[in-house]
Tab-separated table of C-alpha atoms (C1' of nucleotides) in Angstrom:
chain	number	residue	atom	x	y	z
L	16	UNK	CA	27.286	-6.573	12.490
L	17	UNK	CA	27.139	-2.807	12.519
L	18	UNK	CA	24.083	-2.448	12.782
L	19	UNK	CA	23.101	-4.076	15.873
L	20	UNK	CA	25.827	-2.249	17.820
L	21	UNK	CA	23.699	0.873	16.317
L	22	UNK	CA	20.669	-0.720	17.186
L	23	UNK	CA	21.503	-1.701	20.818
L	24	UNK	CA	21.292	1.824	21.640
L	25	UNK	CA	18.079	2.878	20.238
L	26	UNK	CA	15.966	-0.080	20.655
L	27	UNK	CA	13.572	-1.542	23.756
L	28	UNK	CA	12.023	-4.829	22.355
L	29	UNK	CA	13.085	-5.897	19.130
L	30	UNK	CA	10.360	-8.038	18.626
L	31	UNK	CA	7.886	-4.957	18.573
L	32	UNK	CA	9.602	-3.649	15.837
L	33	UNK	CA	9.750	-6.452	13.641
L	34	UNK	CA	6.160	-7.517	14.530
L	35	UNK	CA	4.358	-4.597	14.174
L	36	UNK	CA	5.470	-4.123	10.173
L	37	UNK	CA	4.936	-7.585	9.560
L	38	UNK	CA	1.162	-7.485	11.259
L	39	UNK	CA	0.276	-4.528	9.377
L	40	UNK	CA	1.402	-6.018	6.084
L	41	UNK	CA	-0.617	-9.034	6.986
L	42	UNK	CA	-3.636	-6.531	7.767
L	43	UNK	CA	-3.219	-4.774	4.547
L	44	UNK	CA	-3.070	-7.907	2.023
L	45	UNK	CA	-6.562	-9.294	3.977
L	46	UNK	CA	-8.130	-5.832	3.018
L	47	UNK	CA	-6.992	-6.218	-0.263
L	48	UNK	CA	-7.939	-9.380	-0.418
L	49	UNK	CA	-11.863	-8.342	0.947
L	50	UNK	CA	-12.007	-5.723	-1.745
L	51	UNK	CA	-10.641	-7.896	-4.570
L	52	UNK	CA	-13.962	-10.222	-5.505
L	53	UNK	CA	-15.691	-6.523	-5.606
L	54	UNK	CA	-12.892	-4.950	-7.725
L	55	UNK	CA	-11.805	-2.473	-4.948
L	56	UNK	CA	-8.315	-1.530	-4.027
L	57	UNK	CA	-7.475	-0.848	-0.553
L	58	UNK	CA	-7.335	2.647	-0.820
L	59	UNK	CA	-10.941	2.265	-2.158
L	60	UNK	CA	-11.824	0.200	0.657
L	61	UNK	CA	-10.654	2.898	2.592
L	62	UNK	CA	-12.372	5.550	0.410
L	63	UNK	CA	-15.528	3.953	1.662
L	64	UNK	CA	-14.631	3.435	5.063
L	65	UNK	CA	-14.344	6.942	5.376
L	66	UNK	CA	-17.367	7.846	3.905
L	67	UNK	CA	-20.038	5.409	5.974
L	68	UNK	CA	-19.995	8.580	8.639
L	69	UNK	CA	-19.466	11.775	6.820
L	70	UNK	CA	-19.519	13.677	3.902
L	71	UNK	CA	-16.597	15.203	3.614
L	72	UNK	CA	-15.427	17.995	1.164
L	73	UNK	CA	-12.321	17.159	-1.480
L	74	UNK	CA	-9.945	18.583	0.607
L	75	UNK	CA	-11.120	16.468	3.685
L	76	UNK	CA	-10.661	13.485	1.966
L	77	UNK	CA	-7.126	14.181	1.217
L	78	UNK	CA	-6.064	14.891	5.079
L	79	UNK	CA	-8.225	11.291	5.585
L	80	UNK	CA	-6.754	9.427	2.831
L	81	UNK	CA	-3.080	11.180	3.066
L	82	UNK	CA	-3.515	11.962	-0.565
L	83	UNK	CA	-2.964	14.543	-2.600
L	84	UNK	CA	-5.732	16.546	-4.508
L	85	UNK	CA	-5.184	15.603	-7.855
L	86	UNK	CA	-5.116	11.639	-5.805
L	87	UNK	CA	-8.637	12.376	-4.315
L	88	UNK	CA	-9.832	13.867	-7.828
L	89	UNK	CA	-9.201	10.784	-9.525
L	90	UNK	CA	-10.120	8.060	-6.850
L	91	UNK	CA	-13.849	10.060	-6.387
L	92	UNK	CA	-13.538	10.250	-10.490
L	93	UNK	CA	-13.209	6.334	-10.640
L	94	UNK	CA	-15.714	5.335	-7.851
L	95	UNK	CA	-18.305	8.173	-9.123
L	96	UNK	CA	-18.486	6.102	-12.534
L	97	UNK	CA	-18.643	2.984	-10.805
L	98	UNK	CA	-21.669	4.928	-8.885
L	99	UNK	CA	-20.526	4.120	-5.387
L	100	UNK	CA	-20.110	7.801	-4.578
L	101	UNK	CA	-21.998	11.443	-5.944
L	102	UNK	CA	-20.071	15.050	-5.724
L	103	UNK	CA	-22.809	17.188	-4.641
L	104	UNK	CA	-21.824	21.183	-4.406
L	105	UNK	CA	-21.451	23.084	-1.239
L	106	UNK	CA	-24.205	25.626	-0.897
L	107	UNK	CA	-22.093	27.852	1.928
L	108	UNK	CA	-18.992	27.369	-0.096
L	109	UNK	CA	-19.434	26.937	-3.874
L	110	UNK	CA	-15.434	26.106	-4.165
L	111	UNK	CA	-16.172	23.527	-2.059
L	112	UNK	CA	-17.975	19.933	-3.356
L	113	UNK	CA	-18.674	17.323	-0.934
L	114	UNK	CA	-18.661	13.562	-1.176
L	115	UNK	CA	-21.482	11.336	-0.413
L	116	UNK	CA	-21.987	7.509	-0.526
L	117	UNK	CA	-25.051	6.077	-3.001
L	118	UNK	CA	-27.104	3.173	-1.911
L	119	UNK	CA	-25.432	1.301	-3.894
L	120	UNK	CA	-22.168	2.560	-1.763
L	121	UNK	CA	-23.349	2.237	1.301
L	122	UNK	CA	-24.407	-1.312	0.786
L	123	UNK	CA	-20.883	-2.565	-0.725
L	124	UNK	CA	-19.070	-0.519	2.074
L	125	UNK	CA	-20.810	-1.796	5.220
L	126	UNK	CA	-20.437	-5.608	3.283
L	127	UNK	CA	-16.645	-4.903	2.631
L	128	UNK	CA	-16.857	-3.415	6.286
L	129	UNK	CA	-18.074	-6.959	7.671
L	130	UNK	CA	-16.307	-9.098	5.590
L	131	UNK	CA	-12.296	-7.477	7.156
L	132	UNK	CA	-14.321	-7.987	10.771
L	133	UNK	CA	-14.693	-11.274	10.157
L	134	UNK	CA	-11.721	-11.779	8.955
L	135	UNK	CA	-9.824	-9.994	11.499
L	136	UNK	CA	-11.456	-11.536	14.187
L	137	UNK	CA	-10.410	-15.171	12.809
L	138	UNK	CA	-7.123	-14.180	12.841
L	139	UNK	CA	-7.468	-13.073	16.946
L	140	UNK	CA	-9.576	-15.620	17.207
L	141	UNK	CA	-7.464	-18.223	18.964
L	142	UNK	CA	-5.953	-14.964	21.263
L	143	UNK	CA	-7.502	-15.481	25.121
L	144	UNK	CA	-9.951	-13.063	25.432
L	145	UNK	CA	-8.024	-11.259	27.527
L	146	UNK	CA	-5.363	-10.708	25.198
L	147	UNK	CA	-7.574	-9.430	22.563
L	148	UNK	CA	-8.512	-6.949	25.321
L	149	UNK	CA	-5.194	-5.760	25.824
L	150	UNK	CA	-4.120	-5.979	21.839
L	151	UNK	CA	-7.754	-2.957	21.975
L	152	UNK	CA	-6.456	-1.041	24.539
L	153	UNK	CA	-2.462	-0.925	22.797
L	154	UNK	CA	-3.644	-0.323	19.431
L	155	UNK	CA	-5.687	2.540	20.638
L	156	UNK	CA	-2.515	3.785	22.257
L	157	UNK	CA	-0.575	3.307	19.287
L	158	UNK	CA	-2.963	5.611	17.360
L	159	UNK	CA	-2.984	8.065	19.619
L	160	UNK	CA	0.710	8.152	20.194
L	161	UNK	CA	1.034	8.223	16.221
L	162	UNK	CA	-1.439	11.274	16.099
L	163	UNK	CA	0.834	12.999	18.764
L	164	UNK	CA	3.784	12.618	16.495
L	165	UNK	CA	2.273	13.530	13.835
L	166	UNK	CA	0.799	17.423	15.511
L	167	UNK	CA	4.160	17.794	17.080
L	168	UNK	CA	6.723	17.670	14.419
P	17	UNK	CA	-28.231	-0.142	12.567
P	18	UNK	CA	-28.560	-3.209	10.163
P	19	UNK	CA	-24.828	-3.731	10.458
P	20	UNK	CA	-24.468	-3.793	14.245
P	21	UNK	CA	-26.945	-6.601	14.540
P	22	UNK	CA	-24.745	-8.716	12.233
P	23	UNK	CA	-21.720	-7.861	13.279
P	24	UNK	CA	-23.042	-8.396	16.684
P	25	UNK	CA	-22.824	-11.916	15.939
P	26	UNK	CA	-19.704	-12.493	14.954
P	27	UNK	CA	-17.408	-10.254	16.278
P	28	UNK	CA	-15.309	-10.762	19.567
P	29	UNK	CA	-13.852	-7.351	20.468
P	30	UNK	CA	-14.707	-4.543	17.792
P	31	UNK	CA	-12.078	-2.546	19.069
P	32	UNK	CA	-9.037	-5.043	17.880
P	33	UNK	CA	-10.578	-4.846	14.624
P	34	UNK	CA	-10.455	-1.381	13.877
P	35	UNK	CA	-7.356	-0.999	16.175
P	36	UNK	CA	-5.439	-3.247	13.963
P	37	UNK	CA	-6.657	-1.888	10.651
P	38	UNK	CA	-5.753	1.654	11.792
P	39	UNK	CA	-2.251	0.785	12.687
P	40	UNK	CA	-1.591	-1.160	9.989
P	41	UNK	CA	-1.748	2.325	8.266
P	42	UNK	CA	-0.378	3.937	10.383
P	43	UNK	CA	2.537	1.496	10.238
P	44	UNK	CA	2.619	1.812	6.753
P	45	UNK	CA	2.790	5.674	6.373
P	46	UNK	CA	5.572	5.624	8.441
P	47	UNK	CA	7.673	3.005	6.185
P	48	UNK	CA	6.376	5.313	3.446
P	49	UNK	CA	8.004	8.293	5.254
P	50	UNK	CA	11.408	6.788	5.915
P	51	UNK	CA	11.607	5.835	2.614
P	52	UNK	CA	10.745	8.800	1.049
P	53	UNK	CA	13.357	10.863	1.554
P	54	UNK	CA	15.957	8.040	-0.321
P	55	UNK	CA	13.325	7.605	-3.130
P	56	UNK	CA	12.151	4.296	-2.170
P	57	UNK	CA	8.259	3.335	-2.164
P	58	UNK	CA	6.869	0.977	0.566
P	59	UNK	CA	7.677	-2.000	-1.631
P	60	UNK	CA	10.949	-1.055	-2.453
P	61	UNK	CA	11.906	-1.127	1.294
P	62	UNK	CA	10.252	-4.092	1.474
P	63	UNK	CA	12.091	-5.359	-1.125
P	64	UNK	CA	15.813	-4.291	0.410
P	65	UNK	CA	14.529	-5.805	3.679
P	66	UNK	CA	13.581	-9.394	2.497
P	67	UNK	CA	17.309	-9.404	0.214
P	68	UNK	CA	19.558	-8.489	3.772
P	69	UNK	CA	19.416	-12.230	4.444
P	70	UNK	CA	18.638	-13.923	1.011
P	71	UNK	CA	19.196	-13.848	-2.101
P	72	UNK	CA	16.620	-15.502	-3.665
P	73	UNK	CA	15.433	-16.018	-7.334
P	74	UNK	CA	12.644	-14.052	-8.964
P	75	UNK	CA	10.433	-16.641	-8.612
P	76	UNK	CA	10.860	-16.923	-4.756
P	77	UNK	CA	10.718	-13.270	-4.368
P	78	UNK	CA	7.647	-13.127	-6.074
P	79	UNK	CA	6.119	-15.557	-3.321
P	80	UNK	CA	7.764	-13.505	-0.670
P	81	UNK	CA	6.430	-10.173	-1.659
P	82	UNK	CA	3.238	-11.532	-2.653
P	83	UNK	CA	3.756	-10.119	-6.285
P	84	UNK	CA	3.008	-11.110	-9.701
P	85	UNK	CA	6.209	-12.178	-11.706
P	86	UNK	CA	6.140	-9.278	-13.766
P	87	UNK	CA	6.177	-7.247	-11.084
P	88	UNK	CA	9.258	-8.241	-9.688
P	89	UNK	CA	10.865	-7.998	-13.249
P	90	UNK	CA	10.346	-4.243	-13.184
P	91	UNK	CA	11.097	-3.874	-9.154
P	92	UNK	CA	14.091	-5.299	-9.854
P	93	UNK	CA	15.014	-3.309	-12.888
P	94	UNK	CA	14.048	-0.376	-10.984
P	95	UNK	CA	16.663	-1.294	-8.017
P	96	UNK	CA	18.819	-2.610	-10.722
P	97	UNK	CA	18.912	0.748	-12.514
P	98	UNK	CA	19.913	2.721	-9.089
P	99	UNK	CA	22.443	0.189	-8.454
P	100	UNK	CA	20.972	-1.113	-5.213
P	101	UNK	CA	20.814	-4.962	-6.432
P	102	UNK	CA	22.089	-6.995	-9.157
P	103	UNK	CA	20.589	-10.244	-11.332
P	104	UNK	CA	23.128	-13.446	-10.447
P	105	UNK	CA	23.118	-16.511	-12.823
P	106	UNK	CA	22.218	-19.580	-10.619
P	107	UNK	CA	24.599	-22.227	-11.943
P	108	UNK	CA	22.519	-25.168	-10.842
P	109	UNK	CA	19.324	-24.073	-13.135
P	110	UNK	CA	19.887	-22.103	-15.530
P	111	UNK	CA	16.359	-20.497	-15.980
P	112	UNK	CA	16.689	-18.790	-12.540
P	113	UNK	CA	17.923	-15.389	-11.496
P	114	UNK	CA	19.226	-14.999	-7.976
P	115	UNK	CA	19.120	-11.072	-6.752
P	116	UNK	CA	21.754	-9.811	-4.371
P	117	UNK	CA	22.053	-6.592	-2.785
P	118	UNK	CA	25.057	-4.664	-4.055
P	119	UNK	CA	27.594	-2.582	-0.966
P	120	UNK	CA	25.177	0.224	-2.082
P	121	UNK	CA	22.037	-1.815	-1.387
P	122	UNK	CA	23.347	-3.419	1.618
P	123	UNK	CA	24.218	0.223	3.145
P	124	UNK	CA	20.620	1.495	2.227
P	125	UNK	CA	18.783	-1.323	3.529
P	126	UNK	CA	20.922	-0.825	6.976
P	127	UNK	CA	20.066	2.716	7.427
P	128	UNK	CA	16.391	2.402	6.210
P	129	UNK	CA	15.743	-0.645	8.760
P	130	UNK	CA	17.485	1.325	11.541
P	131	UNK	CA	14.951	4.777	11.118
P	132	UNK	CA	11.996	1.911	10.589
P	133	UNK	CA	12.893	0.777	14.358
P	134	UNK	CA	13.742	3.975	15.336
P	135	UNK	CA	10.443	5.443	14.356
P	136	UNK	CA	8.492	2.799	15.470
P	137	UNK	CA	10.035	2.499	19.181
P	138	UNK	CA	9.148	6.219	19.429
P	139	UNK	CA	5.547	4.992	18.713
P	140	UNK	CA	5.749	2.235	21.321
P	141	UNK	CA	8.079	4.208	23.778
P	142	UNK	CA	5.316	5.594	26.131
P	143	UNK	CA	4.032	1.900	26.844
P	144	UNK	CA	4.989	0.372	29.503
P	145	UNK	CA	7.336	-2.697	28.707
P	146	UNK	CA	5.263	-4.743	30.285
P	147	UNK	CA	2.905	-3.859	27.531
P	148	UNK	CA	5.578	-3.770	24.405
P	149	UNK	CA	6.402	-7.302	25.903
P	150	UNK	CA	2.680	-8.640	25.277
P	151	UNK	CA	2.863	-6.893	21.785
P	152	UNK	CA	5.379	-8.584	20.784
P	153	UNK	CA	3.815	-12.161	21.800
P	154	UNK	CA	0.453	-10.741	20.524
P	155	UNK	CA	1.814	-9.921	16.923
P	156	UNK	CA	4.095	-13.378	16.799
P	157	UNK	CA	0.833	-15.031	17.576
P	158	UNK	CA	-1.254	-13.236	15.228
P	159	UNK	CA	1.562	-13.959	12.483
P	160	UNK	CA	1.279	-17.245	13.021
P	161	UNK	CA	-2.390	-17.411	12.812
P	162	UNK	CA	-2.165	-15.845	9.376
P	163	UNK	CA	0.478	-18.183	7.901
P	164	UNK	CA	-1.997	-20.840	9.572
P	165	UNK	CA	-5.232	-19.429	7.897
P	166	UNK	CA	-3.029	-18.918	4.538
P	167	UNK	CA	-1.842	-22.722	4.918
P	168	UNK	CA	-5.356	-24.420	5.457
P	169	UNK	CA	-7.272	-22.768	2.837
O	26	DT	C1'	-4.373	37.040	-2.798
O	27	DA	C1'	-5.528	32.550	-1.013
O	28	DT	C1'	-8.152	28.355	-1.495
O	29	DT	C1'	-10.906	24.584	-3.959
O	30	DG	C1'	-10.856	21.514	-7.304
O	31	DT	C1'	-9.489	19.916	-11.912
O	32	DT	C1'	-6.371	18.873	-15.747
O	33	DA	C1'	-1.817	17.660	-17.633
O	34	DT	C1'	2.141	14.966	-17.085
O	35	DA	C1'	5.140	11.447	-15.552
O	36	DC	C1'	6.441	7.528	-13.008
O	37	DT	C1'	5.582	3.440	-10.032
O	38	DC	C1'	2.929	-0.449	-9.088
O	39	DT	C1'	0.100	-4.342	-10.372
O	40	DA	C1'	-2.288	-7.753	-13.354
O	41	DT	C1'	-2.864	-10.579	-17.680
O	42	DA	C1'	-1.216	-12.527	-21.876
O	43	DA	C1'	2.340	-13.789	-25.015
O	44	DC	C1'	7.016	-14.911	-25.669
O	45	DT	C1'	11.977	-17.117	-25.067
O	46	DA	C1'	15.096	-20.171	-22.941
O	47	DT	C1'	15.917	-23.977	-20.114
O	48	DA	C1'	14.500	-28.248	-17.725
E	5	DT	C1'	5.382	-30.251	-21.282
E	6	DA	C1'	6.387	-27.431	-17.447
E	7	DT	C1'	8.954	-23.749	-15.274
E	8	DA	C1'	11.804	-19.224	-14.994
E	9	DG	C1'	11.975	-14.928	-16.477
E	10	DT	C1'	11.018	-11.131	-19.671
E	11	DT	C1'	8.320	-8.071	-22.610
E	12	DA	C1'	3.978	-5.898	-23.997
E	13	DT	C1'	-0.047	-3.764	-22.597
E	14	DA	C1'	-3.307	-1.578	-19.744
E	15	DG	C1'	-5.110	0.504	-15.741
E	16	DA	C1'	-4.733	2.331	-10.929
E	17	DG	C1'	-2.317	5.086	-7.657
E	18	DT	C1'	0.628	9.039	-6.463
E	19	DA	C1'	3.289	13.341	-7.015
E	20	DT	C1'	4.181	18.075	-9.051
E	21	DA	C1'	2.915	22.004	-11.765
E	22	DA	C1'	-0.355	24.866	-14.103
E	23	DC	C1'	-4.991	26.376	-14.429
E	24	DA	C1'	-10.095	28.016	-13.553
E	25	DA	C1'	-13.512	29.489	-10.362
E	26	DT	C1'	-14.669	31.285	-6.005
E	27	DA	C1'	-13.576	33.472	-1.590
DNA sequence: TATTGTTATACTCTATAACTATA
DNA sequence: TATAGTTATAGAGTATAACAATA
């Protein structure tokens, strides 16, 4: 077919390709899966993730989440009411308003947060512990390779 | 912190879980951004993907894109609409709808899978292939673990 | 003027329940 | 009765444009 004749050209391992997207489809349903029992979509899970180590202005949040504003306002809107999360004003900046995890938000997120490791390590469970090693060291790569792309386009 | 002690316990390598979770987004931007420009969401590539070597009822893709029923109705009708699939009669039962891609479709799903592996072997291009080699064993294996977990549950 | 955040609007995605047609 | 698919409904997520307040 056409397209492998196309593909020849451009590709190293074909198997890469193909196994990357299907891993991170795999890793996206099991974090949708964590959140689901507490009624949290994966971009919530994420929402959360983010905000176990910071306390980040609106604006932040959508270069972390790749979201746009009106995105973050209703996200923070939505988790606010559910009081996972507080917008508390910026003193140096009154624009600004900054983010910040309740209790209650801190506990679901670092439960949410153990329940995908455990998860995540059963899936690389049966992986030599070498391999899980290397899988560390290549996804770290990957990130930083993606990061690279992404400042130099 | 609390968490560390727990997760102490049960996790193997903490930097495989947060390595996978961050390219599985990172992964997933990227089929975002290839889409994008031809109007199709992550799901709708997803969609043209699965249909280049099927064509399978509503029922099956529903399995296959891990979606409610109704869902695919109005994924379809979406595709439909644009002319990138059509709904097929299957003669042997009635009830069921096979979806095929239409020339259009076909042509779309070519080119979209072609600047997926494009953009992804840029990601993976600075590893060494000795390292893209145990990547691609690594994610076969940890696709297989899932289907396994999925299976025995 | 530029930036922060919100509101308004529209569309896609996803889930549940109710329905029709076929088996 | 059970299954395949659709329609109805509702809510969440995402994008663009217009707006208010602050810098």
């Amino acid at each position: 077919m056409g397209t492998d004749s196309t593909a020849s050209v451009v590709r190293g391992e074909p198997g890469v390709v193909n196994g990357l997207v299907q891993v991170s489809f795999v890793v996206q349903r099991l974090l949708a899966e964590v959140g689901a029992p507490h009624d949290l979509s994966v971009i919530q899970v994420r929402l959360l993730g983010v905000l176990r180590d910071r306390q980040p202005t609106m604006a932040e949040l959508a270069v972390l989440l790749q979201l746009g504003r009106p995105g973050v306002s209703g996200l923070v809107d939505r988790a606010e009411e559910r009081g996972l999360v507080t917008r508390v004003g910026d003193d140096s900046d009154r624009r600004s308003t900054r983010v910040h995890l309740t209790d209650h938000g801190q506990q679901l997120a670092s439960a949410v947060r153990d329940e995908a490791a455990r998860r995540i390590d059963a899936l690389t469970a049966s992986l030599p512990a070498h391999d899980r090693q290397h899988l560390a060291r290549i996804t770290a790569h990957l990130q930083r390779a993606s990061t690279r792309q992404r400042h130099s386009q």
